[in-house]
XYZ file of C-alpha atoms in Angstrom:
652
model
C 0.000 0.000 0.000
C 1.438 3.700 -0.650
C 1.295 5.937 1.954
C -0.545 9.185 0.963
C 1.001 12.325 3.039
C -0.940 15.115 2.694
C 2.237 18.056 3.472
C 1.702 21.281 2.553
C 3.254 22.593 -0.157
C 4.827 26.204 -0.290
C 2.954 26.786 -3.543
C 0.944 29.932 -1.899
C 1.322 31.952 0.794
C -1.384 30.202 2.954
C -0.266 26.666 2.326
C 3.931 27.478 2.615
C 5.719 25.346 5.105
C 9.011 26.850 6.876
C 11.853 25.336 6.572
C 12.598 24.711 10.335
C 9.278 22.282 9.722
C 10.648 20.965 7.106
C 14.321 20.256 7.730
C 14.097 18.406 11.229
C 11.944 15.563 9.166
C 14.530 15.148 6.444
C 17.230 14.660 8.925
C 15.244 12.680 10.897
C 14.650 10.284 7.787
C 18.459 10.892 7.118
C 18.500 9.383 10.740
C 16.316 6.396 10.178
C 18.066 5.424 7.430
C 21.257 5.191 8.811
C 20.191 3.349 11.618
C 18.253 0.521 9.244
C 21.515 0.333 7.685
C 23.434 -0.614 10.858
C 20.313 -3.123 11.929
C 21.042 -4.951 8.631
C 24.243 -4.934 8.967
C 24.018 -7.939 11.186
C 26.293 -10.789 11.890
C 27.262 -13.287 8.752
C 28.647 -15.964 11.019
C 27.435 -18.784 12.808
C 28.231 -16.903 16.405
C 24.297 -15.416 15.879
C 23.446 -18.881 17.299
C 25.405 -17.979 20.807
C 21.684 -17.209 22.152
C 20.443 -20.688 20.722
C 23.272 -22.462 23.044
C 21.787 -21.976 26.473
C 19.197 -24.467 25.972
C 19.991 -28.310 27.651
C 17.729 -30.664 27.881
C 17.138 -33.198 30.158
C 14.704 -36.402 30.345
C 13.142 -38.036 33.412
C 13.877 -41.136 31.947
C 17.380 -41.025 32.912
C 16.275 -41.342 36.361
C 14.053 -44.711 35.232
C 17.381 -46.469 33.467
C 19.426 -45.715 36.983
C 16.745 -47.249 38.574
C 16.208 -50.231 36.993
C 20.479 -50.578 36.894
C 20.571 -50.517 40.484
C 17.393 -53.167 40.495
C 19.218 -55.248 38.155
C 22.116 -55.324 40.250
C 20.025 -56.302 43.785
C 18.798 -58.997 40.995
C 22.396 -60.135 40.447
C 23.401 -60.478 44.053
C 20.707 -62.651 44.913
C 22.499 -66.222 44.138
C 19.463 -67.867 45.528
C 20.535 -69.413 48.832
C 17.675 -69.636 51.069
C 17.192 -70.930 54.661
C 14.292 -72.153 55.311
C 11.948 -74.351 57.922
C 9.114 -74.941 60.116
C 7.834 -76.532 63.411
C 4.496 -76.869 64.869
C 3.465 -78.300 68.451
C 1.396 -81.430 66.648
C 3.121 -84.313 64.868
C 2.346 -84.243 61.119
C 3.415 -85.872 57.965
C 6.093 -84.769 56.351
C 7.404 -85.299 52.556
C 8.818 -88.955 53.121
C 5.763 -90.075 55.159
C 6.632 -90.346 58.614
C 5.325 -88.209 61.414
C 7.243 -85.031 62.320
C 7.020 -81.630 64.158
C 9.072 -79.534 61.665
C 12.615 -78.993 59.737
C 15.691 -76.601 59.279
C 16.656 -76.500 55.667
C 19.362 -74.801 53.727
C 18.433 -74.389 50.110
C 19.383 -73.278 46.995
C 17.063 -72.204 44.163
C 19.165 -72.846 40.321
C 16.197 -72.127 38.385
C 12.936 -69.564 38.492
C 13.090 -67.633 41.748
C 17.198 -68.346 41.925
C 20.351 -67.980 40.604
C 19.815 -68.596 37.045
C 16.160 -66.769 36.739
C 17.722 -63.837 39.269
C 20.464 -63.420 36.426
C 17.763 -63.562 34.055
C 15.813 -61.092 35.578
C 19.086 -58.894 35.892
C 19.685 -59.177 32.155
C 16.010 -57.907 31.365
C 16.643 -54.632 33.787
C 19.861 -54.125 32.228
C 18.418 -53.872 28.777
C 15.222 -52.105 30.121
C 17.826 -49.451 31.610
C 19.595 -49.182 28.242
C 16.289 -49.030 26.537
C 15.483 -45.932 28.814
C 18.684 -44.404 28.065
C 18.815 -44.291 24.516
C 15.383 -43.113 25.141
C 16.272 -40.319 27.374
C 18.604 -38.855 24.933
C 16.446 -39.220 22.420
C 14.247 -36.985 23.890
C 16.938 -34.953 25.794
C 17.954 -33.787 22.265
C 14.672 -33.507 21.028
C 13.929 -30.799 23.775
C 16.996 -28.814 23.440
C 16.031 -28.639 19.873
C 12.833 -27.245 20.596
C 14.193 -25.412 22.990
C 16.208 -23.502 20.732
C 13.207 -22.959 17.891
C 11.631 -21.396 20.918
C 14.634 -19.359 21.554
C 14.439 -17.699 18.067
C 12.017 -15.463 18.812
C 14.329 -13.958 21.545
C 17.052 -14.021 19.023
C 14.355 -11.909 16.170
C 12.961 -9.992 19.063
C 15.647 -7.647 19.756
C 16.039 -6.305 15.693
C 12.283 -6.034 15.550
C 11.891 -3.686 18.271
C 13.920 -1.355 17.116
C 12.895 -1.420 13.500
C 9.605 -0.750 15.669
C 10.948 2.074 17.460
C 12.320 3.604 14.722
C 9.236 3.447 12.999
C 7.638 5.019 16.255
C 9.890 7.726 15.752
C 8.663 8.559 12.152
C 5.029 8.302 11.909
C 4.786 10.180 15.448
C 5.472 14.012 13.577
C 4.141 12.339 9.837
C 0.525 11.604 12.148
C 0.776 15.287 13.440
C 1.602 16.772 9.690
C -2.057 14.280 8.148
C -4.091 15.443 11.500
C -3.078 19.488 10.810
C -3.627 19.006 6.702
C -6.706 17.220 8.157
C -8.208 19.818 10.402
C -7.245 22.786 7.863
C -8.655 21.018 5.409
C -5.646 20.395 3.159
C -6.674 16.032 3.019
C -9.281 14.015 4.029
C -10.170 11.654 6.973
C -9.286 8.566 5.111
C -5.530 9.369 4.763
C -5.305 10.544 8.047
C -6.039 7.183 9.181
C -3.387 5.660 7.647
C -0.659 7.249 9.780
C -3.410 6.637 12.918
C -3.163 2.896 11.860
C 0.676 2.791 11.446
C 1.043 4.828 14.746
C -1.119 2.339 16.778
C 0.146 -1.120 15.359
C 3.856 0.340 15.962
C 3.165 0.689 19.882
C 1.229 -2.668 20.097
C 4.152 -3.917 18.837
C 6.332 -2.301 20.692
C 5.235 -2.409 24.116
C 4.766 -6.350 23.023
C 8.586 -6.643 22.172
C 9.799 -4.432 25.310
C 7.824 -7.564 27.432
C 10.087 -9.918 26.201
C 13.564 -8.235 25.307
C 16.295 -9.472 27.405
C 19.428 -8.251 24.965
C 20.583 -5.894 22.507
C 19.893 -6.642 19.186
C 22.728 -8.584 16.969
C 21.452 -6.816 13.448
C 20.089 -8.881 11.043
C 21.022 -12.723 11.466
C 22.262 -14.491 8.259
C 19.815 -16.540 6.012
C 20.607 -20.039 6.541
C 19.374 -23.527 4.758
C 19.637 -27.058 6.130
C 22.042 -28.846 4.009
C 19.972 -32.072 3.251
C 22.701 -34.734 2.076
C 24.455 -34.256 5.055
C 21.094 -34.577 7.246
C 20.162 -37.182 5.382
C 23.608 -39.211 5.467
C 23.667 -38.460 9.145
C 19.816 -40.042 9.365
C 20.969 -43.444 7.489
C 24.656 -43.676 9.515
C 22.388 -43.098 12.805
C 21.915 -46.639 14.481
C 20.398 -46.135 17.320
C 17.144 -47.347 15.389
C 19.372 -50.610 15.324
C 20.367 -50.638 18.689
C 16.691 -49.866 19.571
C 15.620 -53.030 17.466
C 18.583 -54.900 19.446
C 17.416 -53.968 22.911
C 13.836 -54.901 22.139
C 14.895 -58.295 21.298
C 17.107 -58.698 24.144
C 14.105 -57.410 26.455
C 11.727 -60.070 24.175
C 13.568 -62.573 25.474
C 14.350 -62.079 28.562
C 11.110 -61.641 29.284
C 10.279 -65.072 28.075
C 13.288 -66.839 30.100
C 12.306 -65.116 33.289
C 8.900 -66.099 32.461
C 9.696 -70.080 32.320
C 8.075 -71.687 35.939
C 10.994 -74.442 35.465
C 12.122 -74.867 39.260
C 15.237 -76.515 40.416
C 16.136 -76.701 44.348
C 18.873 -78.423 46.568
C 18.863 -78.795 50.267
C 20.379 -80.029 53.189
C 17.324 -80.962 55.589
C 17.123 -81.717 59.898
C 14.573 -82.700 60.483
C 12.661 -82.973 63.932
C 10.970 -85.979 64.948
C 7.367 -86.540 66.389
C 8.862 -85.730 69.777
C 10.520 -82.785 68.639
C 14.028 -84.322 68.688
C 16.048 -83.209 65.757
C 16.946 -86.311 63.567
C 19.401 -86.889 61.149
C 20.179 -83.956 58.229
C 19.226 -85.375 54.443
C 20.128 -83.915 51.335
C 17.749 -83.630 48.563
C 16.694 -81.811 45.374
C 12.948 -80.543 43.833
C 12.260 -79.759 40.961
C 9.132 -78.714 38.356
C 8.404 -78.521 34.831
C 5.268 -77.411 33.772
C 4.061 -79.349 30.791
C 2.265 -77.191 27.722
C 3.204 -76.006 24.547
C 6.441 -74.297 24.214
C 6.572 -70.383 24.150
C 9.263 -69.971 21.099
C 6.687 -69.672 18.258
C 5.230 -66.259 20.263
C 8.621 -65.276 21.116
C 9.330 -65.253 17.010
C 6.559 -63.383 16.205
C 7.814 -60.668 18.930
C 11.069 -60.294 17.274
C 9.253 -60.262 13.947
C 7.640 -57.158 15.323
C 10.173 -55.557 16.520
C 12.089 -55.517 13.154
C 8.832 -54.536 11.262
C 8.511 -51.771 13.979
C 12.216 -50.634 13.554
C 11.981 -50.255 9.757
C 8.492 -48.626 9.868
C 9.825 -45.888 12.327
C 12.906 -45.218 10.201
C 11.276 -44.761 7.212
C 8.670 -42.882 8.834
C 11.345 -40.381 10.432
C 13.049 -39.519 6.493
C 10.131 -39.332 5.486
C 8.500 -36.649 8.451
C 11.905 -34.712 7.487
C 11.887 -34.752 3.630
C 8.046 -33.202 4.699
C 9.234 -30.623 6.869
C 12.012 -29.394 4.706
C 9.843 -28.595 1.788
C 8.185 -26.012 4.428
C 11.476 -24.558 5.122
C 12.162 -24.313 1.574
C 8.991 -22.477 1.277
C 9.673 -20.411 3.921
C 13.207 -19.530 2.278
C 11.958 -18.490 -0.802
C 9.731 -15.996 0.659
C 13.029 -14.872 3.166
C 15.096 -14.253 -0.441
C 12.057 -12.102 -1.658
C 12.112 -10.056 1.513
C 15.473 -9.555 1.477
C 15.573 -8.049 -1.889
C 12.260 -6.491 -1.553
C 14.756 -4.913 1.503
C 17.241 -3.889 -0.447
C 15.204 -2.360 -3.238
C 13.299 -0.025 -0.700
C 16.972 0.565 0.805
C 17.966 1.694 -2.862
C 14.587 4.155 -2.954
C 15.389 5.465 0.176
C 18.863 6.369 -0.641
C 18.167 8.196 -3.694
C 15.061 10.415 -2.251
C 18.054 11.177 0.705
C 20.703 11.683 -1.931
C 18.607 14.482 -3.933
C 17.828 16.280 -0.866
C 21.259 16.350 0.202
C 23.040 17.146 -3.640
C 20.471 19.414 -4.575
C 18.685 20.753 -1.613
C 15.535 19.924 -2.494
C 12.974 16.912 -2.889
C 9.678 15.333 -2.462
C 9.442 15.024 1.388
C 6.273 12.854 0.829
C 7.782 10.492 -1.545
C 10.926 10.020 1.077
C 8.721 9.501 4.023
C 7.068 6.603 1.758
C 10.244 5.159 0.895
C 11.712 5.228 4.215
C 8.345 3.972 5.711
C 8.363 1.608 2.951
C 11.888 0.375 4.106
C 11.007 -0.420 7.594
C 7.825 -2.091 7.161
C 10.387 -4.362 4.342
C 12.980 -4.434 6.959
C 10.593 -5.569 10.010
C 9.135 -8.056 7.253
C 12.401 -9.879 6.125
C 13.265 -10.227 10.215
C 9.656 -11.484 10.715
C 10.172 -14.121 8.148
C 13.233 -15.081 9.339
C 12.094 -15.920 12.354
C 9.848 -18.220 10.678
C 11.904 -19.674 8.779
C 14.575 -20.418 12.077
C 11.929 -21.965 13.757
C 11.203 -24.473 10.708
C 14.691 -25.134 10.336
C 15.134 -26.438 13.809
C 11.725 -28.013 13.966
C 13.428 -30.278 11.063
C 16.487 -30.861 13.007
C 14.103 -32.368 15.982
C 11.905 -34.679 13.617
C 15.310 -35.618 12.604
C 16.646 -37.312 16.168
C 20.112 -37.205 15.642
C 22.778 -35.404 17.422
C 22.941 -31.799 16.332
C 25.806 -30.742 14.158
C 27.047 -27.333 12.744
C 27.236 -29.153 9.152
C 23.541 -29.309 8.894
C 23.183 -25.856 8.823
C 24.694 -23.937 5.444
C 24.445 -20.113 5.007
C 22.617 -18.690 2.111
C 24.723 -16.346 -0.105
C 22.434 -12.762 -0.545
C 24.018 -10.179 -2.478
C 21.401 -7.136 -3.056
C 23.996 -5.177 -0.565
C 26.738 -5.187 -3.658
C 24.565 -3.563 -5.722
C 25.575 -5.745 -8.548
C 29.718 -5.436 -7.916
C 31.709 -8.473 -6.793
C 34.781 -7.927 -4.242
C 35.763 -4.806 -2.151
C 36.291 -1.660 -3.487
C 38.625 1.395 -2.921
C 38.573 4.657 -4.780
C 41.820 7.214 -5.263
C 41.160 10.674 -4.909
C 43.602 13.043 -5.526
C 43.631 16.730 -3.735
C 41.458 18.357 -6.739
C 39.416 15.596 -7.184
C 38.610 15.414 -3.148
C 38.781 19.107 -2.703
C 36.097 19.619 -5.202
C 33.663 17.101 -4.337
C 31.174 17.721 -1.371
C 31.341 15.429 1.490
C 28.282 14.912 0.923
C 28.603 13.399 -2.592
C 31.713 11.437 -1.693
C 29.473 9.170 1.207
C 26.628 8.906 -1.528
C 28.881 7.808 -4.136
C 30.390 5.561 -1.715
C 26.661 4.131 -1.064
C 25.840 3.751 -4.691
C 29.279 2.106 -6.076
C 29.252 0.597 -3.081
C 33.063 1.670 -2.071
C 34.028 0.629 1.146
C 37.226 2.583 0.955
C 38.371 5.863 0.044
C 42.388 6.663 -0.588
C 42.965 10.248 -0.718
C 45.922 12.026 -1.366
C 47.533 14.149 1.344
C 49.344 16.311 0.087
C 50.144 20.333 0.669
C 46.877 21.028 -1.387
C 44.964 18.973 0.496
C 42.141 20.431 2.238
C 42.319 19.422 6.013
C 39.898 21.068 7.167
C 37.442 19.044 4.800
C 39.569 15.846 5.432
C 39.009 16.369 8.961
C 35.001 16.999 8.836
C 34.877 13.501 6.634
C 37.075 11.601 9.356
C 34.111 12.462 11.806
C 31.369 11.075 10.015
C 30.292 7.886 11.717
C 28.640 5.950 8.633
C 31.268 6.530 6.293
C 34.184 3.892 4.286
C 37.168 3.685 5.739
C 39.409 6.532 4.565
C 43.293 5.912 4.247
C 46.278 8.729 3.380
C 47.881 8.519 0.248
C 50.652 10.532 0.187
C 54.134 9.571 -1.810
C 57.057 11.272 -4.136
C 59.436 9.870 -5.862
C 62.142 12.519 -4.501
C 61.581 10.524 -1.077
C 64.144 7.393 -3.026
C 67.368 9.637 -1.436
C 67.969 8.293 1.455
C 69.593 11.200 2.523
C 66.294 13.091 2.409
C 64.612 10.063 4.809
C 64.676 12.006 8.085
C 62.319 14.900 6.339
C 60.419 12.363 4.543
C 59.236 10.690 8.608
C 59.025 14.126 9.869
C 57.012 14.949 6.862
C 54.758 11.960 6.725
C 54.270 12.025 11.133
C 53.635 15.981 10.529
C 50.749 15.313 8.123
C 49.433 12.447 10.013
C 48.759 14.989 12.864
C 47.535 17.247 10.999
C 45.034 15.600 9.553
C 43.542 13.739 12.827
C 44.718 10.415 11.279
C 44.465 8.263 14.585
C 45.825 4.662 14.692
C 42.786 2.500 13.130
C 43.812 3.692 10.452
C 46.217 3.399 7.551
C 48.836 5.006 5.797
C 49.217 4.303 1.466
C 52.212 5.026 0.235
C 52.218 6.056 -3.470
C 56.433 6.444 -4.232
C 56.374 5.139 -7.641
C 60.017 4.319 -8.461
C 59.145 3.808 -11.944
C 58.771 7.440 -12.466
C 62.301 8.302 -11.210
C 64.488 9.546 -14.543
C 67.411 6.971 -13.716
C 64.719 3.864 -13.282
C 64.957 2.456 -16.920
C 69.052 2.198 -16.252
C 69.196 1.720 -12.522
C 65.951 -0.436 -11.663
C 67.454 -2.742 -9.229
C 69.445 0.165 -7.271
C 66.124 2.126 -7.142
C 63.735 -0.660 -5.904
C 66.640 -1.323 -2.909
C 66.416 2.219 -2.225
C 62.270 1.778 -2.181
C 62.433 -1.183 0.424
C 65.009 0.681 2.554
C 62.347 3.425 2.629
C 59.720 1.703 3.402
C 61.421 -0.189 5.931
C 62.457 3.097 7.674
C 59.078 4.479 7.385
C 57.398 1.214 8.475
C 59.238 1.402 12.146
C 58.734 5.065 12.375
C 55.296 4.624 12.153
C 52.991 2.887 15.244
C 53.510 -0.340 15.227
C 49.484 -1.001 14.968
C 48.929 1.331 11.774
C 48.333 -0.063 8.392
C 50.902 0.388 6.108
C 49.858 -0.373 2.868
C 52.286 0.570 -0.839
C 50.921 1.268 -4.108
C 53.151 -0.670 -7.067
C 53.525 -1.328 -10.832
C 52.545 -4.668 -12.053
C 56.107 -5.206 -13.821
C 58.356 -5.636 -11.087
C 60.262 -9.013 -10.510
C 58.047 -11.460 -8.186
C 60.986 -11.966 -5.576
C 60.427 -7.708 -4.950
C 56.506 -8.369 -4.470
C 57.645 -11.538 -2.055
C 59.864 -8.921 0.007
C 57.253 -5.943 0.283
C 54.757 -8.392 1.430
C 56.722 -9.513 4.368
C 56.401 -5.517 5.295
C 53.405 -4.130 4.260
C 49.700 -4.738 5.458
C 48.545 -4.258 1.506
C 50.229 -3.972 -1.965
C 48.134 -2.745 -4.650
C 49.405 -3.491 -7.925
C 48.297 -0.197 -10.531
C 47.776 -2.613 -13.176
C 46.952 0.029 -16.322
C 46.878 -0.096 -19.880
C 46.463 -3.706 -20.479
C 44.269 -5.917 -21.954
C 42.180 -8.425 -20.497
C 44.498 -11.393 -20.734
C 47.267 -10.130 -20.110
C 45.926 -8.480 -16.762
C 44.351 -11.642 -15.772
C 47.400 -13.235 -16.790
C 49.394 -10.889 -14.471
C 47.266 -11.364 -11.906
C 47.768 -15.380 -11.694
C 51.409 -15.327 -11.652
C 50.863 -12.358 -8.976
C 48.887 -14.269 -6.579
C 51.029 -16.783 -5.973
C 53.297 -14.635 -4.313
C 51.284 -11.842 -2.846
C 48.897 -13.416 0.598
C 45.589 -12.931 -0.820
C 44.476 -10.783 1.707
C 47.480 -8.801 1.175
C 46.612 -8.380 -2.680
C 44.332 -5.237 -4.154
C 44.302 -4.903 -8.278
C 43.927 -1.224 -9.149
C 42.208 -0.311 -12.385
C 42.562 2.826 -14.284
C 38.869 3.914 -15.444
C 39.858 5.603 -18.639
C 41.695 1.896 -19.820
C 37.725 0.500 -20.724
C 34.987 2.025 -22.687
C 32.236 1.909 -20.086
C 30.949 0.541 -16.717
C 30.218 -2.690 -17.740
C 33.156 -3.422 -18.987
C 35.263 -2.208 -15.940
C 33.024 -4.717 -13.946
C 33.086 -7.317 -15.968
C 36.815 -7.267 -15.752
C 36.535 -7.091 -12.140
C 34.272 -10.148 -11.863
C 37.254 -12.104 -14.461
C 39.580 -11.470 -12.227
C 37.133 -12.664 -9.372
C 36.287 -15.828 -10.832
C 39.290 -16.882 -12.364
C 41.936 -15.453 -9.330
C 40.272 -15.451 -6.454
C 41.133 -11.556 -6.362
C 38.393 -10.198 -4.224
C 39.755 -6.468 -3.402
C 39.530 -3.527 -6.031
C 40.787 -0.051 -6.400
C 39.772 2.757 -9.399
C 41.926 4.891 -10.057
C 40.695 8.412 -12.365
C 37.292 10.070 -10.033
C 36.152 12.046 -13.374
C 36.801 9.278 -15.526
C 34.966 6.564 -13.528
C 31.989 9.104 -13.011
C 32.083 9.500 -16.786
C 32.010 5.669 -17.783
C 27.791 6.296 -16.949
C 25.450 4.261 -14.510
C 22.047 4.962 -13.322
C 23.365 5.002 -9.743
């Protein structure tokens, strides 16, 4: 739905709005947006599921299996030695027929009720307790698993109330601009309402969320998938269904031996006579068998059972997952079309911002829209998210196995490239940096999406500006470049540190960040004669400068792609970054370049710098970029030429 805003318009004298009403909403929107940026922004690693690892589990049936273990082993000290006897004041007759009063008997049971059926009985509690036990984690992990699906909301909640807040924050002064155009009859009742609606579902949501929030918020988690092989491989290697089978055989039949009524017993007897005299001690055994068909044909079908019962559940289990994954997959598919649906209202936001700010000017409705638009996208793709976590670990507990980190795989989004592959740098040289608004610089930045700017520092520099764009808080990381060739003398080194410390200073450089050096040997008039002399001369200098400056700042050296390897292998071992100005070649032989290159240079000590005016237009320029991505592995860029880049053409 778009969001009518009835402001008024300074078209006449009675409808003119002043600017102090207007500018405190665009920087307010300004204000929003960077702060959806930063929410976004979130974590790309699996340490979002920190908050997921709290949950443990933990079955009552673990009690049960210690239990029956310590009844099994009360079962296996009984050896079935019993003492036994009985007297009574009247004569009666006894076993062997003759009159008596009573006997004293010492007996062992060997069969049921003894030392055989005891260990019986001790087998069948044994397996019962190992039954309960694979049982009990069973379920122990099936509760930590749901455990943690219940946890996701706590992990979404967080991110969602302050996409709500921030929301707060916007349609509180948009509802006051519809109720004024309302009651001066600038719109109507209907489109007041719409900010009334957005105004009231924000706080319901927000005095929700502020129930339940424990924790800052950790941005945006990543989009993740369950990797189904591996689940899968994990679900047929699992054997517990095996073990289950096992057990319920074992119990089977040791049921049906401690069942059997066969007796066996041997005594030693006294006996006491009719005048209650003992009389002499006899030795004997009883024993019973009960005659009736034998119990091994039901004890067959039992096992049959059991088997038929193992299989069923396995099969039942892949096939409860393969179920529940197509609902994740479901759920991802609307995730992917949030997160671009994000990233497109991020892109319409940015460009109603950017006008205001290049030209001064701008539709203040349309903004609010798109910057409206972007948090109800935002609070969407975090909403679905949540749904989609919850799914994904709902899976993992139909799937009973022990939880592993290779079941989950993170889903590579890209809509915050805007279309370019790798990192990106951009030179700027005094006029170039002097002459461009900070302003424009961070919105350029934001729409070639350069996370790095390199600008020269030289006399002509203007600190002042350098300064103000060093304070910015949502801004690329800016480096010095600074470099001349006259530096080679080493006689002229001690003015060179005092010269490159003395900037530093002056510009507010503080140690986070880095220092590019731009010496260029190559342009010294002896180089073509005296490379080798020259390029010592450059490592002694950089040496010298890399101890003067503090040990934890960057130090990273701009260099010509035609130097010997072994020189690339020596700069490395000094410098944080060497970016190799690889101009005026074609598109093998760059790429070619660039293979040999990177198997000396660390990879994440390697940039490739481009000159824009070496290709015909944008596409080109990025299409070289990506070649070098996909073939090398080279994932950090430079441009070199502002103008020329600018001129190449993009809609951005």
């Amino acid at each position: 739905m778009t969001l009518l805003i009835a402001l008024p318009e300074p078209a006449t004298a009675q409808t003119a709005t002043p600017e102090n009403e207007r500018d405190p909403l665009w920087t307010l929107l300004e204000d929003i947006d960077a702060n959806v940026q930063r929410l976004l922004s979130g974590p790309r690693t699996p340490a979002v599921f920190t908050t997921l690892e709290r949950c443990e589990g933990e079955s009552p049936r673990r009690h049960l299996a210690d239990a029956l273990d310590s009844e099994a082993s009360l079962q296996d000290a009984d050896q079935g030695f019993r003492l036994n006897g009985f007297y009574t004041g009247n004569d009666i007759v006894n076993e062997d027929g003759n009159p008596g009063r009573g006997f004293v008997e010492l007996s062992w049971e060997l069969l049921n009720g003894g030392y055989v059926g005891n260990n019986r009985q001790a087998d069948l509690l044994r397996s019962r307790a190992e039954m309960e036990t694979l049982l009990a984690e069973e379920e122990t992990r099936s509760q930590t698993l749901r455990c943690q699906r219940d946890r996701v909301h706590g992990l979404f909640a967080p991110l969602r109330l302050d996409i709500q807040s921030l929301l707060l924050r916007l349609m509180a002064p948009v509802h006051a601009y519809e109720r004024r155009a309302y009651f001066q009859g600038w719109s109507h009742l209907d489109e007041l309402l719409v900010s009334e609606r957005d105004l009231l579902l924000a706080q319901r949501e927000i005095d929700y969320l502020s129930s339940i929030v424990r924790e800052g918020s950790v941005g945006l988690p990543p989009v993740i998938d369950i990797d189904m092989p591996a689940l899968m491989d994990a679900i047929e290697r699992d054997n517990r269904f095996q073990r289950a089978r096992e057990l319920s055989d074992d119990i089977s039949r040791a049921r049906y031996d401690a069942a059997q009524q066969n007796r066996l017993r041997v005594f030693l007897r006294q006996e006491v006579d009719g005048s209650g005299n003992p009389d002499d001690v006899v030795a004997g055994l009883r024993f019973s068998v009960p005659l009736g068909a034998p119990r091994t044909v039901a004890l067959e079908e039992r096992r049959r059972y059991n088997a038929a019962s193992a299989s069923l559940a396995s099969a039942e289990r892949s096939a409860i997952v393969r179920s529940a994954y197509l609902e994740v997959r479901e759920q991802l598919q609307r995730v992917i079309d949030a997160y671009y649906a994000v990233s497109r209202a991020a892109e319409r936001a940015r460009r109603s911002l950017a006008e205001y700010r290049l030209h001064g000017e701008g539709s203040l409705p349309v903004a609010i829209t798109r910057v409206k638009s972007l948090l109800q996208s935002a609070d969407t793709a975090a909403s679905g998210q949540e749904v989609l976590y919850r799914r994904i670990f709902e899976t993992l507990a139909h799937a009973r196995v022990p939880f592993d980190d290779k079941f989950l795989q993170f889903v590579p989004l890209t809509p915050e490239l805007r279309a370019r592959s790798g990192h990106r740098a951009l030179y700027l040289w005094s006029g170039d940096f002097n002459g461009a608004p900070n302003e424009v610089l961070l919105d350029l930045a934001a729409a070639k999406r350069l996370d790095r700017f390199s600008i020269s520092a030289g006399r002509q520099t203007d600190l002042e500006k350098l300064r103000a764009l060093l304070a910015q808080q949502a801004r690329p990381e800016v480096e010095l470049l600074m470099g001349d060739v006259a530096w080679l003398d080493p006689d002229a080194f001690p003015r060179t540190r005092d010269r490159i410390l003395n900037t530093l200073e002056a510009a507010g450089v503080t140690r986070d960040m880095a220092l590019h050096l731009d010496v260029e040997p190559q342009q010294h008039p002896d180089y073509s004669r005296d490379r080798d002399t020259l390029i010592d001369e450059y490592l002694a200098l950089i040496g010298g400068i890399r101890k003067a400056l503090p040990q934890d700042m960057p130090l990273r050296l701009s260099l010509p792609a035609h130097w010997p390897e072994s020189r690339y292998a020596e700069l490395a071992l000094i410098a944080d970054e060497l970016s190799i100005m690889a101009y005026g070649q074609s598109r093998e032989a760059g790429i070619g370049k660039a293979m040999m290159l990177a198997q000396t240079i660390p990879g994440h000590k390697l940039r490739w710098v481009l000159r824009a005016s070496d290709f015909p237009n944008e596409l080109a320029l990025e299409s070289h970029m990506r070649d070098l991505q996909r073939l090398v592995g080279i994932e950090r860029f430079a441009v070199h030429g502002y103008d020329d880049w600018l001129a190449l053409g993009s809609a951005d």
